[in-house]
Each structure stands twice: as structure tokens, then as C-alpha cells.
PDB file of C-alpha atoms in Angstrom:
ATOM      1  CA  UNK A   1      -6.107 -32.268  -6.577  1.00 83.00           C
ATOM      2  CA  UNK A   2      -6.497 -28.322  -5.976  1.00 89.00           C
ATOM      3  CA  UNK A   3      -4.979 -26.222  -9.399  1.00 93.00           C
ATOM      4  CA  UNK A   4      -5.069 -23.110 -11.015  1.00 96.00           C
ATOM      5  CA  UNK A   5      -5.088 -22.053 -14.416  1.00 95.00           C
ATOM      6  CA  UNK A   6      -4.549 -18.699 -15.368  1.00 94.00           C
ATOM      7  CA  UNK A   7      -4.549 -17.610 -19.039  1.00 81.00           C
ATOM      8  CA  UNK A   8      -1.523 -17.745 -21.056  1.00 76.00           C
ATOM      9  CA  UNK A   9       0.876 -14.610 -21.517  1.00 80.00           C
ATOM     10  CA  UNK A  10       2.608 -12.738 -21.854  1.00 93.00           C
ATOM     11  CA  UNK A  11       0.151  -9.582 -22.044  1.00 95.00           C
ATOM     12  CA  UNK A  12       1.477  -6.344 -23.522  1.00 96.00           C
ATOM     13  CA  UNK A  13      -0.548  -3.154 -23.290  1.00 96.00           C
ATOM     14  CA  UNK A  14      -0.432   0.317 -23.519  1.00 97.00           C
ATOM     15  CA  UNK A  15      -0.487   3.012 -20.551  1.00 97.00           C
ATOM     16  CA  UNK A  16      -4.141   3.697 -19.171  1.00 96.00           C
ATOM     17  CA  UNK A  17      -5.414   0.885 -21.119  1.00 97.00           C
ATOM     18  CA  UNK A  18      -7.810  -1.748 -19.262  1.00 97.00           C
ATOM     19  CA  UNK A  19      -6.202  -4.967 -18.168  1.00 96.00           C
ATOM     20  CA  UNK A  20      -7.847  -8.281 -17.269  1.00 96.00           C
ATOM     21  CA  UNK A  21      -5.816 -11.597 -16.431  1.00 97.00           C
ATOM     22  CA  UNK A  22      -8.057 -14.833 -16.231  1.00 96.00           C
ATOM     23  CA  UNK A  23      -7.876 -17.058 -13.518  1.00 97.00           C
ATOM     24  CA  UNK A  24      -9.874 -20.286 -13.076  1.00 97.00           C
ATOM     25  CA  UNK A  25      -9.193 -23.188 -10.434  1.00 96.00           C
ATOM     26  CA  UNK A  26     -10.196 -26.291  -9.179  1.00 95.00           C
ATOM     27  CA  UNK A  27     -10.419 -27.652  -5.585  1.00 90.00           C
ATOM     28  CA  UNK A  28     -11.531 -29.783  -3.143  1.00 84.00           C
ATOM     29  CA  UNK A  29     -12.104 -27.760  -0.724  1.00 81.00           C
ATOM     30  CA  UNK A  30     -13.295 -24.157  -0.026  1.00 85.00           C
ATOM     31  CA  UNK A  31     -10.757 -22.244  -1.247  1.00 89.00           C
ATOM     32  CA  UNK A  32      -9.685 -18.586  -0.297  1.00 90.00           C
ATOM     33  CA  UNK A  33      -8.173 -17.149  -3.220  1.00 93.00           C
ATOM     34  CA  UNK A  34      -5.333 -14.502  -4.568  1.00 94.00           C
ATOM     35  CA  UNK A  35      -3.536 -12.868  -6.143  1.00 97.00           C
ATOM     36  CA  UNK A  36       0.585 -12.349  -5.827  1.00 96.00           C
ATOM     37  CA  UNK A  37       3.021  -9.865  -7.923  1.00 96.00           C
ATOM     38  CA  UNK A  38       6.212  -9.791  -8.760  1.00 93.00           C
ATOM     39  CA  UNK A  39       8.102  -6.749  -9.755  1.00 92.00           C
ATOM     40  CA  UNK A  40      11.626  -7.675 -11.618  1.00 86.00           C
ATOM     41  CA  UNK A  41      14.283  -8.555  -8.828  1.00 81.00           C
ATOM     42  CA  UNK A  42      11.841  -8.674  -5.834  1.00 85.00           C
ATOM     43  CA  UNK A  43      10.164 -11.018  -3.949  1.00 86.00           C
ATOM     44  CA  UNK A  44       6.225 -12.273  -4.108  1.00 92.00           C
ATOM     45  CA  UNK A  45       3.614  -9.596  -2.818  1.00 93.00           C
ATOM     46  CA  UNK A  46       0.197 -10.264  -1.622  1.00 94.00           C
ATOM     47  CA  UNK A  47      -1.690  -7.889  -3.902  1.00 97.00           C
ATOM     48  CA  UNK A  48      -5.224  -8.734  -3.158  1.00 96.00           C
ATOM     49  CA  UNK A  49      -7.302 -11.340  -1.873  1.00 94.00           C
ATOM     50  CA  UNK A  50     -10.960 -12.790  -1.559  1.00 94.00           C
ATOM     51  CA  UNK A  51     -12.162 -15.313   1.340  1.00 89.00           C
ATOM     52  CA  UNK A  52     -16.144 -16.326   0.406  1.00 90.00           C
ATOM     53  CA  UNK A  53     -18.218 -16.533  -2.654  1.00 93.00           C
ATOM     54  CA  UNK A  54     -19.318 -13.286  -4.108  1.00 95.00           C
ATOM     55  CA  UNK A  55     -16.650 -11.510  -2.084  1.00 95.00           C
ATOM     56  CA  UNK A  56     -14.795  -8.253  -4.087  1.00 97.00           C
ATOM     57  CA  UNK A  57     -10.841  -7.955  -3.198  1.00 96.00           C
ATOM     58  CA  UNK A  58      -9.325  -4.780  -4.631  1.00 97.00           C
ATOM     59  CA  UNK A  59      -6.174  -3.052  -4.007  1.00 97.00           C
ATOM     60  CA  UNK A  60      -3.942  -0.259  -5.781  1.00 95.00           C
ATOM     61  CA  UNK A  61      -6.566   0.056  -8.384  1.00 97.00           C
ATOM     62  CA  UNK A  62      -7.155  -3.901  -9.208  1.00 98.00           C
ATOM     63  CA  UNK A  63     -10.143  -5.418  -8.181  1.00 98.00           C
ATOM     64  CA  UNK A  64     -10.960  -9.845  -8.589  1.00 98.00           C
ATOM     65  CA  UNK A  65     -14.281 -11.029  -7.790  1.00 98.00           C
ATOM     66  CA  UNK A  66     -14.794 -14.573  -6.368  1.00 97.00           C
ATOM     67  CA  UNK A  67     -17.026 -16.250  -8.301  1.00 96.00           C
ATOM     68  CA  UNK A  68     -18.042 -19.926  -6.991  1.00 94.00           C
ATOM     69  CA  UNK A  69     -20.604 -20.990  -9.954  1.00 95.00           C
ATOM     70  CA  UNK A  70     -17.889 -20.033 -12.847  1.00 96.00           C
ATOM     71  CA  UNK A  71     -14.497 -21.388 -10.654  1.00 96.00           C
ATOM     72  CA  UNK A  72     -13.276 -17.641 -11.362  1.00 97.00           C
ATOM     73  CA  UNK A  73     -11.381 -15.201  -9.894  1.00 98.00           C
ATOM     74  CA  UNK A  74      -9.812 -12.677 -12.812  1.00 97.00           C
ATOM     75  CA  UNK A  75      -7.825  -9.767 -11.953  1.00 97.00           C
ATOM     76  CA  UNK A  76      -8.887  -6.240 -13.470  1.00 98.00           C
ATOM     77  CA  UNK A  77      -7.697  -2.912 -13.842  1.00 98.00           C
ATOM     78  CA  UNK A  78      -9.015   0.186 -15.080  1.00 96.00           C
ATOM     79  CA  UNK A  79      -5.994   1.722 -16.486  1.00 96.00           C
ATOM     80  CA  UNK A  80      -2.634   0.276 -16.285  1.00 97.00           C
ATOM     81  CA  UNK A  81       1.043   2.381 -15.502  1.00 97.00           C
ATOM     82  CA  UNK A  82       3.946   1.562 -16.093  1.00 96.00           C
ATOM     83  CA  UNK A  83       4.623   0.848 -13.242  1.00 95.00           C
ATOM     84  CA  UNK A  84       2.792  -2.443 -13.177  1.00 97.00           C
ATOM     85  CA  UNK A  85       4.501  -4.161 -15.481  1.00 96.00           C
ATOM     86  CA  UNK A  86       5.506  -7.528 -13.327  1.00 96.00           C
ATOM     87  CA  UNK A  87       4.436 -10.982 -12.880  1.00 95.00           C
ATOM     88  CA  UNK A  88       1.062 -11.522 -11.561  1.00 97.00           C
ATOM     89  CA  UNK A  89       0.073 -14.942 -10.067  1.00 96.00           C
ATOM     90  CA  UNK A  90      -3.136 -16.395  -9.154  1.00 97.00           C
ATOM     91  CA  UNK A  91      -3.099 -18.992  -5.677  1.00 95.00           C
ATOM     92  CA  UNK A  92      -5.991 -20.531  -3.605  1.00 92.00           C
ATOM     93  CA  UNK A  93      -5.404 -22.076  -0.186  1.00 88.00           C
ATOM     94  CA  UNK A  94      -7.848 -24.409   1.172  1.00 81.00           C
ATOM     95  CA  UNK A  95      -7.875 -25.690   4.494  1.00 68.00           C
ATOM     96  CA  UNK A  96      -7.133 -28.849   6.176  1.00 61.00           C
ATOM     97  CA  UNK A  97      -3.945 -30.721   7.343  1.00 55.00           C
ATOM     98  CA  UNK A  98      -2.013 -28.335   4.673  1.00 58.00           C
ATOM     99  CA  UNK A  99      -3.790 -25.467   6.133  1.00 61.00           C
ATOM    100  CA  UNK A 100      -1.400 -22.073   4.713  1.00 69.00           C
ATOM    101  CA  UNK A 101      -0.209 -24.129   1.315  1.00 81.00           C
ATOM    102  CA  UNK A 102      -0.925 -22.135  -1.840  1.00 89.00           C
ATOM    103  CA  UNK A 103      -1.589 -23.473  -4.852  1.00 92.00           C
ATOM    104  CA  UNK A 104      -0.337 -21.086  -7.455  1.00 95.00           C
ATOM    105  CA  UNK A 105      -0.956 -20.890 -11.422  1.00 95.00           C
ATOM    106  CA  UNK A 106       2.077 -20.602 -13.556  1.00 94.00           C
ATOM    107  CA  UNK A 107       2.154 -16.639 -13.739  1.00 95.00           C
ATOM    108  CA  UNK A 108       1.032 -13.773 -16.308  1.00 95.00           C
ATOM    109  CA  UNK A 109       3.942 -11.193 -17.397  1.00 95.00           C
ATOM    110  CA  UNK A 110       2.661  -7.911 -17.681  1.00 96.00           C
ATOM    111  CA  UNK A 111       4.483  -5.605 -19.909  1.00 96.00           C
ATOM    112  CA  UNK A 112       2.538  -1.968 -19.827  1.00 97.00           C
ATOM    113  CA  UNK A 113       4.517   0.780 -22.322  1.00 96.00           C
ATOM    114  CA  UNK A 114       4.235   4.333 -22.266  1.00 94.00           C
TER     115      UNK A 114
ATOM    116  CA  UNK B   1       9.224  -4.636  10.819  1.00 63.00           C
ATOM    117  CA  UNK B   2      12.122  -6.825   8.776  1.00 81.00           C
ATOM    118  CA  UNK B   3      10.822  -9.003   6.194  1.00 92.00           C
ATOM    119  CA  UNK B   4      11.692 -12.619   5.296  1.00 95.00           C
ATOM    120  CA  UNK B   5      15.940 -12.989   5.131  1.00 95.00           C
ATOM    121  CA  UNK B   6      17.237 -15.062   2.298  1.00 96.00           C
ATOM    122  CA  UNK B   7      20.762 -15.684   0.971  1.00 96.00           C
ATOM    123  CA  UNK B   8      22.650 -16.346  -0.911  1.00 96.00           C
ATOM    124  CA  UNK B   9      20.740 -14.562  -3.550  1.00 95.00           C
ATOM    125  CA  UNK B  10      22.160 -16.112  -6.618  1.00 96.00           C
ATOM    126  CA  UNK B  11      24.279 -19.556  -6.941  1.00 97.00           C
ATOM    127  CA  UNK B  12      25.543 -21.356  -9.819  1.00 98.00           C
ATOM    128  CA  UNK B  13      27.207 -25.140  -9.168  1.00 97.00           C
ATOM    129  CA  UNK B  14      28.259 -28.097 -11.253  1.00 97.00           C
ATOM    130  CA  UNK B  15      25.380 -30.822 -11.340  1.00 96.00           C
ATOM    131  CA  UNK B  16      26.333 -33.418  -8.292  1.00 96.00           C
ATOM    132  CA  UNK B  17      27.654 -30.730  -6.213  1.00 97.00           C
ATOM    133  CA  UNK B  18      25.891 -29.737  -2.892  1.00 97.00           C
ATOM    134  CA  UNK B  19      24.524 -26.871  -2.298  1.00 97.00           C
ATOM    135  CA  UNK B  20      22.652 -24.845   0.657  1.00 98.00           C
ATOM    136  CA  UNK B  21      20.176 -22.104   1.277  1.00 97.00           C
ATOM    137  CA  UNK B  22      19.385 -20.450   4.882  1.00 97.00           C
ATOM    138  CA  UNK B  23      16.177 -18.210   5.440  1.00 97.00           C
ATOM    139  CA  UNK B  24      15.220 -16.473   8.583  1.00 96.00           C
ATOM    140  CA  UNK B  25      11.446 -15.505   8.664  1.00 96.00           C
ATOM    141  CA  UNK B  26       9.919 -12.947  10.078  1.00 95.00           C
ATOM    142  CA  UNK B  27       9.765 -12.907  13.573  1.00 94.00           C
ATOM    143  CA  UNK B  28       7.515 -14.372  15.966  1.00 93.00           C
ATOM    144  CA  UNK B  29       6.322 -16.475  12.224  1.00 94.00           C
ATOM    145  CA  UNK B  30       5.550 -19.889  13.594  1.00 92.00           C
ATOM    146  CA  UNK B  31       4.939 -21.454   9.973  1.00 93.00           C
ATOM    147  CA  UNK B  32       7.693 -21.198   7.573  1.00 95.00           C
ATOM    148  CA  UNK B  33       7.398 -22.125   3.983  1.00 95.00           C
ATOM    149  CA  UNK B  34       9.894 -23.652   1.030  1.00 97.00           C
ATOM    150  CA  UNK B  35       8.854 -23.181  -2.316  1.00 96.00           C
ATOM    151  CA  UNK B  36      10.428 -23.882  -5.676  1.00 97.00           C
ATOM    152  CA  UNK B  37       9.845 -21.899  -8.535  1.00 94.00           C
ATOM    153  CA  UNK B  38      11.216 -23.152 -11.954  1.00 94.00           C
ATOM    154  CA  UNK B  39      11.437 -20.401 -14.903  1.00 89.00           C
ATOM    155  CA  UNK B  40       8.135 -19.859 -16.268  1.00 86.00           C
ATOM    156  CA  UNK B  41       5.736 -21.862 -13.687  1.00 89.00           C
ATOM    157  CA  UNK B  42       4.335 -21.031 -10.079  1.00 91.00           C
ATOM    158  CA  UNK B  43       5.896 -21.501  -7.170  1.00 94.00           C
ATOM    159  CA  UNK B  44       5.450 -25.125  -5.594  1.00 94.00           C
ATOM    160  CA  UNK B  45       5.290 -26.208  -2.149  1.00 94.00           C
ATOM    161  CA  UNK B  46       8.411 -27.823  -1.090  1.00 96.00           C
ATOM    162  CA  UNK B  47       8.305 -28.384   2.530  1.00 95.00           C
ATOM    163  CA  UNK B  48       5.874 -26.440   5.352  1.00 93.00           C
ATOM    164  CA  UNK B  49       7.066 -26.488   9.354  1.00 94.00           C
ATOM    165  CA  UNK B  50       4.983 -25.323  12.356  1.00 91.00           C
ATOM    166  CA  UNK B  51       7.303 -24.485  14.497  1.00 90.00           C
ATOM    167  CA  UNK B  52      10.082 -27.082  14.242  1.00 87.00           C
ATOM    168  CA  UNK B  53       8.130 -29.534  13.180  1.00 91.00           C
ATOM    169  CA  UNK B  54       7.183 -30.696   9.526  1.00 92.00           C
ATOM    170  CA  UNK B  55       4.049 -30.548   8.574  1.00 89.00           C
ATOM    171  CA  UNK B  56       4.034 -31.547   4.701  1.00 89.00           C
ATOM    172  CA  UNK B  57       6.779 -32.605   2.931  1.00 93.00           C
ATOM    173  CA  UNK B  58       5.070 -34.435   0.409  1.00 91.00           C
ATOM    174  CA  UNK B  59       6.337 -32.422  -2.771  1.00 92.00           C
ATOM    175  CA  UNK B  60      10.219 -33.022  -1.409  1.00 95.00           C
ATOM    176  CA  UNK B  61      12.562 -34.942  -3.524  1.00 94.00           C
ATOM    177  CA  UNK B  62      13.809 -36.952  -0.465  1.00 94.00           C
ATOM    178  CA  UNK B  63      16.577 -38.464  -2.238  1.00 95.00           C
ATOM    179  CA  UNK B  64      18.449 -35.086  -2.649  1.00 97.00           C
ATOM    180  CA  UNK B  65      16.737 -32.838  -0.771  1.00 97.00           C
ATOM    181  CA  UNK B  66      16.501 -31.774   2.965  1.00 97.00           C
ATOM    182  CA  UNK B  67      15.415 -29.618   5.397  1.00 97.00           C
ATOM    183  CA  UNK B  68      15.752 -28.357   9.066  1.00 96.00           C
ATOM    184  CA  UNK B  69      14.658 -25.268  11.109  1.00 95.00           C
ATOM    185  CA  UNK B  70      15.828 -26.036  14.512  1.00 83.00           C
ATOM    186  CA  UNK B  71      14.852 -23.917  17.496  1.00 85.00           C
ATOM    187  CA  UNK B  72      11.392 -23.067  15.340  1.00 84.00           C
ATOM    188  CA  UNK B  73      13.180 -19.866  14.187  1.00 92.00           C
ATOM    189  CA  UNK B  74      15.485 -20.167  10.973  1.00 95.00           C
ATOM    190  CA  UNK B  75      15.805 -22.890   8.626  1.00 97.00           C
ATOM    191  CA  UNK B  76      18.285 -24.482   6.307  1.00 97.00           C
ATOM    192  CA  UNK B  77      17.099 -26.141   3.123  1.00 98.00           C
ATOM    193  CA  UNK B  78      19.827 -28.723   1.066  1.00 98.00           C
ATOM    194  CA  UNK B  79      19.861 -30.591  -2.391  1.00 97.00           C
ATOM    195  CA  UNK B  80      22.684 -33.206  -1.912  1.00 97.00           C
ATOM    196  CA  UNK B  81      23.523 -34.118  -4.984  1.00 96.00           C
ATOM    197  CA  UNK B  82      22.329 -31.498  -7.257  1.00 96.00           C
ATOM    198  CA  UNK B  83      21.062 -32.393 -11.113  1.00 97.00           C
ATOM    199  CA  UNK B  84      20.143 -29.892 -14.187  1.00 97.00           C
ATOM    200  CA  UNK B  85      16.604 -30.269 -13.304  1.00 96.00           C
ATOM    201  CA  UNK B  86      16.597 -28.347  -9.699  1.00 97.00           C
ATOM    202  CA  UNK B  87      17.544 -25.115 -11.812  1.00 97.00           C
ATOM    203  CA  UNK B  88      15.258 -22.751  -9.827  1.00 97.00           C
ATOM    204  CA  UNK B  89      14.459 -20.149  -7.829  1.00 96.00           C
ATOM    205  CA  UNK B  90      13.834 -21.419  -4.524  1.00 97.00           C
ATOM    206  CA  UNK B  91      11.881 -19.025  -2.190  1.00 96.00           C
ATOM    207  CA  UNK B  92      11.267 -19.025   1.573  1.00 96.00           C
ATOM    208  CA  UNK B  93       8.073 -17.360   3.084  1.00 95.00           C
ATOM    209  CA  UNK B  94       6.418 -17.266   6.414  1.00 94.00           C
ATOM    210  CA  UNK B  95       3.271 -17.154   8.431  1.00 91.00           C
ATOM    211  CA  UNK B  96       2.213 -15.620  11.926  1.00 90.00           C
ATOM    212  CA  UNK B  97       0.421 -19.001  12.408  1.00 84.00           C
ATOM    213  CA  UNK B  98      -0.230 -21.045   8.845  1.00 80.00           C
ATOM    214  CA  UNK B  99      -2.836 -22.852  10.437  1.00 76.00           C
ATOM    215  CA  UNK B 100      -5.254 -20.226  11.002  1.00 75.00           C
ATOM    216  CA  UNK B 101      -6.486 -19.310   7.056  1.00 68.00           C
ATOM    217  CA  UNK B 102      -6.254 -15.330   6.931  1.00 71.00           C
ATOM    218  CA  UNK B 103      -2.928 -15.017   7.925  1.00 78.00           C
ATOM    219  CA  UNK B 104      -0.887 -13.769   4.852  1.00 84.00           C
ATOM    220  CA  UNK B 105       2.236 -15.506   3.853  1.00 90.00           C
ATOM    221  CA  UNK B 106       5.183 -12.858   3.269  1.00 92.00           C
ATOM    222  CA  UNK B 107       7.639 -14.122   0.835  1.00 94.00           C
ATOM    223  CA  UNK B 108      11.605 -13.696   1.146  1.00 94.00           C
ATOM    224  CA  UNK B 109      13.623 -12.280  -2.044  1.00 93.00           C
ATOM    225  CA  UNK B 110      14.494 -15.896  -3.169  1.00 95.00           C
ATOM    226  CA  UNK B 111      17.695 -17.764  -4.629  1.00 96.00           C
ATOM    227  CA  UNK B 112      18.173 -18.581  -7.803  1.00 96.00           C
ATOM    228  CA  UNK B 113      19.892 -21.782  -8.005  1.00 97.00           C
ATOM    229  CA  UNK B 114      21.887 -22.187 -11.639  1.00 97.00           C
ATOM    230  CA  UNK B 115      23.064 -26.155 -11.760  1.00 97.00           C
ATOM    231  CA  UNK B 116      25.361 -26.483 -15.148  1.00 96.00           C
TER     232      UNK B 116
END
């Protein structure tokens, strides 16, 4: 079945410091993939996503790159704030009968400090 | 535009006890979502509807739990009885249409469901 692993937190870092969270998956399909946040007490927000092969989402300074031959999609950010500590979680969706069912990995907390 | 209407927003029960949730998506949404998220793993696809109609339950405990959304707008999801194990946070999202792929799911606040 479809899955996603993304690598194992929690990740602590440093204001302006460069972040990258790993994210590989599996499927059976084509997959579009994403990436959710969390901030503390708030629902799940799309934060960026990718649709094809070689395609570049990027939003609020974090960029993924969809990368078919590796099974990759990591999430990367020139320099953190603060105000991006949350929970960050990598989904695909492929289509089908489930079309719109995400397949999320188990989350990355982000702690950045000043 | 409102977002994705959840409550209650927290509940704590006794283990065998009922319990309730109501959502109201987004509207005009004609795919609404029920996920549950338990402490430290991704959310997981409970049950998806099209309009009223279900169109995977597959991940549903069917012994305990439940689901409705009648008149294709809100929806009700149930665990009847509860056990330890359904401690979660259980999160409703919707879709303009779910079965065309680019349309973005917006995801409610959640409730967190404490069984003791």
C-alpha cells in the first residue's frame, strides 16, 4: 500500500539556521505530494505542494522538490524563525476510487530558538 | 470565507461510554473527510463522503464507530462504546470536490478525545 516516511524528530535549531526534513514514500500510483503544518493549538495547513516529477513547490520561504527516481520529496528552508516552530507533515494522494485520501507520515516537531 | 467547524474541542470520558463529534465543512465542500490522529503519528483516514454518500470507510472500526452526514452538508461521527485505544485527536476536513486531484483539503481545528 501507499506510505510515507519522514525522518525521525524532533529537530531543534537555532534562528536563521538552514532546516531540511526528509520525506520518502511509496505508492502505487502517481502520487501528488505535500506538505501540512501544524502550529500548537491549530488545525492542519496546506503549506506547499508538488503535482509531477521534477516539479518545485515553495511557499513562505520553504521549498520541496519532487523527485520520482529517489521516492523524495524533503522540505527546506533557508533560515528558520521562530515562528516556525510546529509540526510539519509529509502526505501524497494518489488517485483512483479514494481519489482526495492523504496518506500522511507520522510528523516532524520543529523547535527553532532565538 | 469560514473554515471547517468542529466541536467540541476537547472531551474526556470513561472507556465504554459514548461519545460524539459534529463538523460542518466549508460550504459548498462536496467531500468531507474524518481523520484520526493518535499522539505522535499522522493523521489516518477514517471515513470519506461525496456528498451524502460514503465513499471509503475501509479504515473504520465498524464495531464502535459510525458515521452520517445527512443532507450532504454536516456530519456526525460516533464511537459507541469507547476503549483506551481511541485516545485521539479526531479531525474533520473538506474538499470543493475530492474527486478532482488539485483541490486542497482544509482541515477543521480537531477534538481531542481523552478515554480514561
Amino acid at each position: 500500500g501507499d506510505s510515507v516516511t519522514q525522518m525521525e524528530g524532533p529537530v531543534t535549531l537555532s534562528e536563521e539556521a538552514f532546516l531540511t526534513i526528509n520525506c520518502t514514500y511509496t505508492a502505487t500510483g502517481y502520487p501528488s505530494l505535500f506538505w501540512y503544518v501544524q502550529y500548537p493549538g491549530e488545525g492542519l495547513q496546506l503549506l506547499l505542494k508538488a503535482t509531477k516529477a521534477d516539479d518545485k513547490g515553495s511557499n513562505k520561504g520553504f521549498e520541496a522538490t519532487y523527485r520520482k527516481e529517489t521516492t523524495s520529496f524533503h522540505l527546506e528552508k533557508g533560515s528558520v524563525q521562530v515562528s516556525d516552530s510546529a509540526v510539519y507533515f509529509c502526505a501524497l494522494k494518489v488517485g483512483g476510487t479514494s481519489y482526495g485520501k492523504l496518506t500522511f507520515g507520522q510528523g516532524t516537531i520543529l523547535t527553532v530558538h532565538p | 470565507e469560514a473554515g471547517v467547524a468542529q466541536s467540541p474541542r476537547y472531551k474526556i470520558i470513561e472507556k465504554r461510554q459514548s461519545v460524539a463529534f459534529w463538523c460542518n465543512p466549508i460550504s459548498g465542500h462536496a467531500t468531507l473527510y474524518w481523520y484520526q490522529q493518535i499522539l505522535g503519528q499522522g493523521p489516518k483516514l477514517l471515513i470519506q463522503f461525496q456528498n451524502n454518500g460514503v465513499v471509503d470507510d475501509s479504515q473504520l472500526p465498524k464495531d464502535r464507530f459510525s458515521a452520517e452526514r445527512l443532507k450532504g452538508v454536516d456530519s456526525t461521527l460516533k464511537i459507541q462504546p469507547a476503549k483506551l485505544e481511541d485516545s485521539a485527536v479526531y479531525l474533520c476536513a473538506s474538499s470543493l470536490d475530492g474527486t478532482k486531484a488539485y483541490n486542497e483539503q482544509f482541515f477543521g481545528p480537531g477534538t481531542r478525545l481523552t478515554v480514561l
